[in-house]
XYZ file of C-alpha atoms in Angstrom:
346
model
C 42.263 -27.684 58.409
C 44.415 -25.747 60.889
C 45.755 -23.476 58.120
C 42.238 -22.904 56.814
C 41.065 -21.997 60.317
C 43.959 -19.534 60.742
C 43.112 -17.842 57.444
C 39.450 -17.617 58.435
C 40.456 -15.967 61.706
C 42.643 -13.438 59.894
C 39.814 -12.504 57.536
C 37.338 -12.299 60.394
C 39.634 -10.002 62.379
C 40.077 -7.807 59.336
C 36.361 -7.493 58.648
C 35.355 -6.956 62.267
C 38.366 -4.766 63.181
C 38.796 -6.730 66.372
C 41.668 -8.811 67.740
C 39.290 -11.336 69.354
C 35.995 -11.392 67.479
C 32.919 -12.917 69.063
C 30.331 -14.860 67.077
C 27.611 -12.487 68.245
C 29.277 -9.386 66.822
C 27.654 -7.727 63.814
C 29.608 -8.078 60.564
C 30.883 -4.727 59.267
C 33.110 -4.040 56.297
C 36.511 -2.412 56.479
C 37.058 0.857 54.621
C 39.431 -0.826 52.167
C 36.581 -2.948 50.799
C 34.927 0.158 49.362
C 38.149 1.367 47.710
C 37.601 2.799 44.249
C 40.578 3.132 41.857
C 41.297 6.796 41.076
C 40.794 6.289 37.325
C 37.123 5.562 38.031
C 36.335 8.599 40.137
C 38.963 11.328 40.185
C 39.387 14.131 37.685
C 42.880 14.836 36.363
C 44.494 18.250 36.577
C 46.010 17.748 33.113
C 44.741 16.899 29.655
C 44.562 13.101 29.542
C 44.570 13.024 25.736
C 47.764 15.078 25.604
C 49.374 12.814 28.181
C 48.346 9.818 26.117
C 49.988 11.346 23.014
C 53.166 11.842 25.004
C 53.272 8.304 26.399
C 52.065 6.359 23.358
C 53.746 8.602 20.814
C 52.555 7.001 17.579
C 49.843 4.897 15.897
C 47.153 6.051 18.309
C 44.301 4.996 15.998
C 45.878 1.561 15.579
C 46.081 1.155 19.355
C 42.475 2.270 19.840
C 41.371 -0.221 17.197
C 43.191 -3.059 18.981
C 41.768 -2.157 22.376
C 38.355 -1.924 20.706
C 38.730 -5.476 19.375
C 39.571 -6.657 22.862
C 36.618 -4.906 24.445
C 34.265 -6.566 21.930
C 35.239 -10.137 22.837
C 34.580 -12.181 25.965
C 37.998 -13.751 25.372
C 39.526 -10.632 26.940
C 37.195 -10.494 29.978
C 35.749 -6.985 29.416
C 34.264 -5.445 32.565
C 32.443 -2.126 32.968
C 33.646 -0.032 35.911
C 32.707 3.571 36.468
C 31.233 3.798 32.990
C 34.482 2.596 31.384
C 35.368 -0.787 29.894
C 38.435 -2.553 31.291
C 40.038 -5.747 29.972
C 42.336 -8.060 31.915
C 43.357 -11.745 31.926
C 41.941 -14.188 34.458
C 44.974 -15.393 36.402
C 42.786 -17.717 38.477
C 42.506 -20.065 35.517
C 44.613 -23.219 35.462
C 47.820 -23.382 33.435
C 46.048 -25.385 30.712
C 43.172 -22.893 30.563
C 45.532 -19.912 30.338
C 47.469 -21.543 27.507
C 44.366 -22.309 25.498
C 42.965 -18.853 26.145
C 46.191 -17.240 24.891
C 45.958 -19.318 21.700
C 42.286 -18.392 21.230
C 43.127 -14.696 21.665
C 45.848 -14.925 19.011
C 43.467 -16.640 16.576
C 40.803 -14.012 17.270
C 43.269 -11.206 16.486
C 44.602 -12.998 13.397
C 41.117 -13.497 11.958
C 40.528 -9.755 12.216
C 43.662 -8.871 10.262
C 45.760 -7.582 13.133
C 48.951 -9.231 11.855
C 48.482 -8.422 8.168
C 51.817 -7.403 6.642
C 53.828 -7.975 9.797
C 56.273 -10.265 7.967
C 55.410 -9.814 4.285
C 55.618 -6.009 4.106
C 58.629 -3.761 4.622
C 59.134 -0.170 5.680
C 58.860 2.161 8.644
C 55.056 2.190 8.659
C 54.661 -1.556 9.220
C 57.438 -1.575 11.827
C 55.725 1.168 13.832
C 52.429 -0.726 13.569
C 54.121 -3.778 15.045
C 55.659 -1.757 17.886
C 52.253 -0.293 18.707
C 50.616 -3.711 18.569
C 53.154 -5.313 20.867
C 52.763 -2.455 23.335
C 48.992 -2.986 23.450
C 49.459 -6.743 23.953
C 52.025 -6.194 26.693
C 49.770 -3.772 28.564
C 46.973 -6.348 28.401
C 48.798 -9.580 29.209
C 52.492 -10.466 29.143
C 51.735 -14.069 28.114
C 50.064 -12.798 24.933
C 52.985 -10.428 24.297
C 55.568 -13.185 24.871
C 53.887 -15.857 22.751
C 53.497 -13.420 19.844
C 57.073 -12.207 20.414
C 58.408 -15.747 20.036
C 56.338 -16.337 16.899
C 56.877 -13.060 15.021
C 60.179 -11.311 15.876
C 62.051 -14.484 16.878
C 60.850 -17.366 14.673
C 59.684 -15.045 11.877
C 62.618 -12.694 12.346
C 65.124 -15.557 12.094
C 63.635 -16.545 8.737
C 63.603 -12.920 7.565
C 67.166 -12.059 8.539
C 69.019 -15.396 8.518
C 67.193 -16.900 5.538
C 67.100 -15.916 1.879
C 64.366 -15.434 -0.719
C 63.261 -19.049 -1.035
C 62.815 -19.203 2.761
C 60.830 -15.963 2.710
C 58.583 -17.203 -0.091
C 57.941 -20.552 1.574
C 57.527 -19.628 5.244
C 56.696 -15.997 5.951
C 53.108 -15.775 4.709
C 52.070 -18.962 6.517
C 53.774 -17.606 9.638
C 51.913 -14.301 9.319
C 48.616 -16.193 8.871
C 49.418 -18.324 11.928
C 48.852 -21.529 9.960
C 52.437 -22.278 10.975
C 53.227 -21.744 14.653
C 56.934 -21.195 15.187
C 59.275 -21.389 18.141
C 62.890 -20.384 18.667
C 65.052 -23.338 19.765
C 68.301 -21.705 20.777
C 68.712 -21.952 24.550
C 70.027 -25.240 25.965
C 70.092 -26.609 29.501
C 73.877 -26.706 29.736
C 74.775 -23.275 28.414
C 71.880 -20.864 28.902
C 72.266 -18.303 26.150
C 76.015 -18.746 25.656
C 75.433 -19.446 21.993
C 79.011 -20.322 21.078
C 78.829 -23.256 23.524
C 75.755 -24.921 22.008
C 76.028 -28.712 22.088
C 73.359 -29.723 19.563
C 75.198 -31.133 16.519
C 74.159 -31.160 12.856
C 75.957 -33.086 10.092
C 75.294 -33.259 6.361
C 74.476 -36.442 4.438
C 75.459 -35.814 0.802
C 73.903 -39.133 -0.240
C 70.403 -37.883 0.577
C 70.932 -34.091 0.530
C 69.759 -33.833 4.132
C 71.022 -32.401 7.395
C 70.932 -34.720 10.407
C 70.313 -33.053 13.778
C 71.201 -34.690 17.085
C 71.039 -33.974 20.821
C 74.237 -35.752 21.938
C 73.787 -35.354 25.714
C 71.256 -34.215 28.317
C 72.809 -30.753 28.674
C 72.202 -30.221 24.926
C 68.417 -30.446 25.261
C 66.694 -27.280 24.053
C 65.283 -25.787 27.231
C 62.554 -23.267 28.102
C 61.496 -22.953 24.466
C 58.314 -20.840 24.292
C 55.553 -22.589 22.348
C 57.328 -25.960 22.204
C 55.349 -27.768 24.893
C 52.011 -27.775 23.108
C 51.281 -25.451 20.188
C 54.367 -24.939 17.970
C 54.466 -26.812 14.667
C 57.976 -25.712 13.614
C 61.194 -24.587 15.249
C 64.244 -22.708 14.108
C 66.970 -24.881 15.664
C 70.427 -23.480 16.435
C 73.183 -26.064 16.217
C 76.902 -26.626 15.671
C 77.337 -27.521 11.992
C 79.954 -30.227 11.338
C 81.056 -30.637 7.720
C 83.594 -33.375 6.919
C 84.607 -33.552 10.573
C 85.173 -29.792 10.878
C 82.972 -27.684 13.173
C 81.925 -24.628 11.171
C 80.171 -23.026 14.155
C 76.555 -22.233 15.001
C 73.950 -22.283 12.211
C 70.145 -22.298 12.148
C 67.791 -24.855 10.596
C 64.022 -25.007 10.081
C 62.624 -28.182 11.652
C 59.022 -29.389 11.715
C 58.288 -30.660 15.233
C 54.537 -31.450 14.938
C 52.309 -32.621 12.113
C 49.026 -31.020 11.050
C 47.154 -33.042 13.680
C 49.406 -31.821 16.491
C 51.354 -35.095 16.850
C 55.066 -34.820 17.652
C 57.167 -35.759 14.619
C 59.317 -38.920 14.561
C 62.704 -38.879 16.343
C 61.739 -35.790 18.336
C 60.993 -35.821 22.053
C 59.287 -32.907 23.796
C 58.635 -32.379 27.508
C 56.613 -29.672 29.233
C 58.418 -27.223 31.540
C 55.174 -27.052 33.520
C 53.693 -24.451 35.825
C 55.562 -21.168 36.301
C 55.286 -18.156 38.599
C 53.653 -15.990 35.947
C 53.461 -16.408 32.147
C 51.382 -19.569 32.410
C 49.743 -18.613 29.123
C 53.029 -19.556 27.389
C 53.736 -23.266 26.861
C 57.473 -23.518 27.506
C 59.031 -26.878 26.651
C 62.178 -28.965 26.243
C 63.207 -30.613 22.949
C 65.525 -33.512 22.079
C 66.531 -34.582 18.521
C 67.546 -38.124 17.545
C 68.880 -38.213 13.971
C 66.195 -35.821 12.757
C 66.570 -35.268 9.024
C 65.683 -32.008 7.265
C 66.195 -30.975 3.609
C 69.358 -29.070 2.676
C 67.131 -26.088 1.820
C 66.114 -25.787 5.493
C 69.488 -24.291 6.405
C 69.027 -20.533 6.884
C 71.807 -19.489 4.555
C 72.138 -15.705 4.458
C 75.700 -15.972 5.828
C 76.793 -19.481 4.814
C 75.551 -22.443 2.791
C 76.346 -26.076 2.041
C 76.467 -27.288 -1.564
C 74.600 -30.454 -2.636
C 77.880 -32.409 -2.612
C 78.683 -31.254 0.940
C 81.054 -28.293 0.515
C 80.836 -25.487 3.076
C 80.380 -22.104 1.343
C 80.688 -18.620 2.853
C 82.058 -15.295 1.671
C 83.107 -14.587 5.292
C 86.174 -16.713 5.934
C 86.905 -15.625 9.506
C 84.806 -17.786 11.900
C 84.460 -14.993 14.481
C 83.271 -12.497 11.875
C 80.912 -15.097 10.447
C 79.448 -15.766 13.890
C 78.992 -12.017 14.487
C 77.267 -11.574 11.108
C 75.009 -14.540 11.798
C 74.000 -13.360 15.265
C 73.584 -9.636 14.514
C 69.925 -9.940 13.396
C 69.098 -11.840 16.588
C 69.645 -8.659 18.594
C 65.976 -7.857 17.973
C 65.005 -10.510 20.529
C 67.050 -8.836 23.244
C 65.710 -5.418 22.271
C 62.149 -6.717 22.565
C 62.820 -7.856 26.138
C 63.954 -4.337 27.071
C 61.031 -2.784 25.201
C 58.658 -5.103 27.061
C 59.924 -3.703 30.367
C 59.206 -0.172 29.136
C 55.718 -1.227 28.025
C 54.978 -2.698 31.437
C 56.212 0.474 33.166
C 53.843 2.566 31.044
């Protein structure tokens, strides 16, 4: 009660412009309460359209279409100010509400064909469309940008660049349609993003043709994995691959972590990272694996493979060169973080 009283006094002093307000004084507003943002009232001394071309650079019609979709839906909180429509997230919502709202926004965009071709088409045109789309999402809400970034460039990108044709045929279209919701299980509690020091261990069972994935200690738990806490159905899991007692280094595997009803799959444990200072629309989680079995085909094998009888196969014999070749496509994730900072600055 004392804190509430102090806050009331501060607000009263502000509104009445007095250090010791009296109950009998007439309430008057401070000048700041009538503040109007310059974009609502002031004319610019330059051509706004030309400035927009300079800043946005490309795919202007695509961007306008996306903003138009947002303005048409109550999911994006459209508000009319000064004759213009503005959209912005509601950060006063609870963590659970923000997460569900982010998911609803993604579904709304998917149903209107926003992500068409993002993973199943190739070429400069589709790449520039994606860049423009991510910039629009980042300007609107960084939770939306981050959740889509985990799903498309990271989960989808890992399948594109670390997998081969049968992975592309099986996973990319369902990823693009958002019927599969992917996450990127690389980071662990004990190592951060020092990928060489991953502690998750995968072995191969030649009797069943399956890989067996294990979290051997608490520091090996996958940590801060975007999408894992609630919505993700699948994960690309980075792990040390042991074949016949020899550690062949870090490899990536596709693992289903939830069934179609949203239940966590057997031998997998998931915990919620909880409330954060910002980005509460992203459901970050922690994952443990206890003898989780996946088919041999779920190894992303663009750099190395394992034969049905358990032989390790790779045209790159040097382990350091193999690791570099395997990790090179993952650079896109780091680039997207830097690009996101540029988007926010714009």
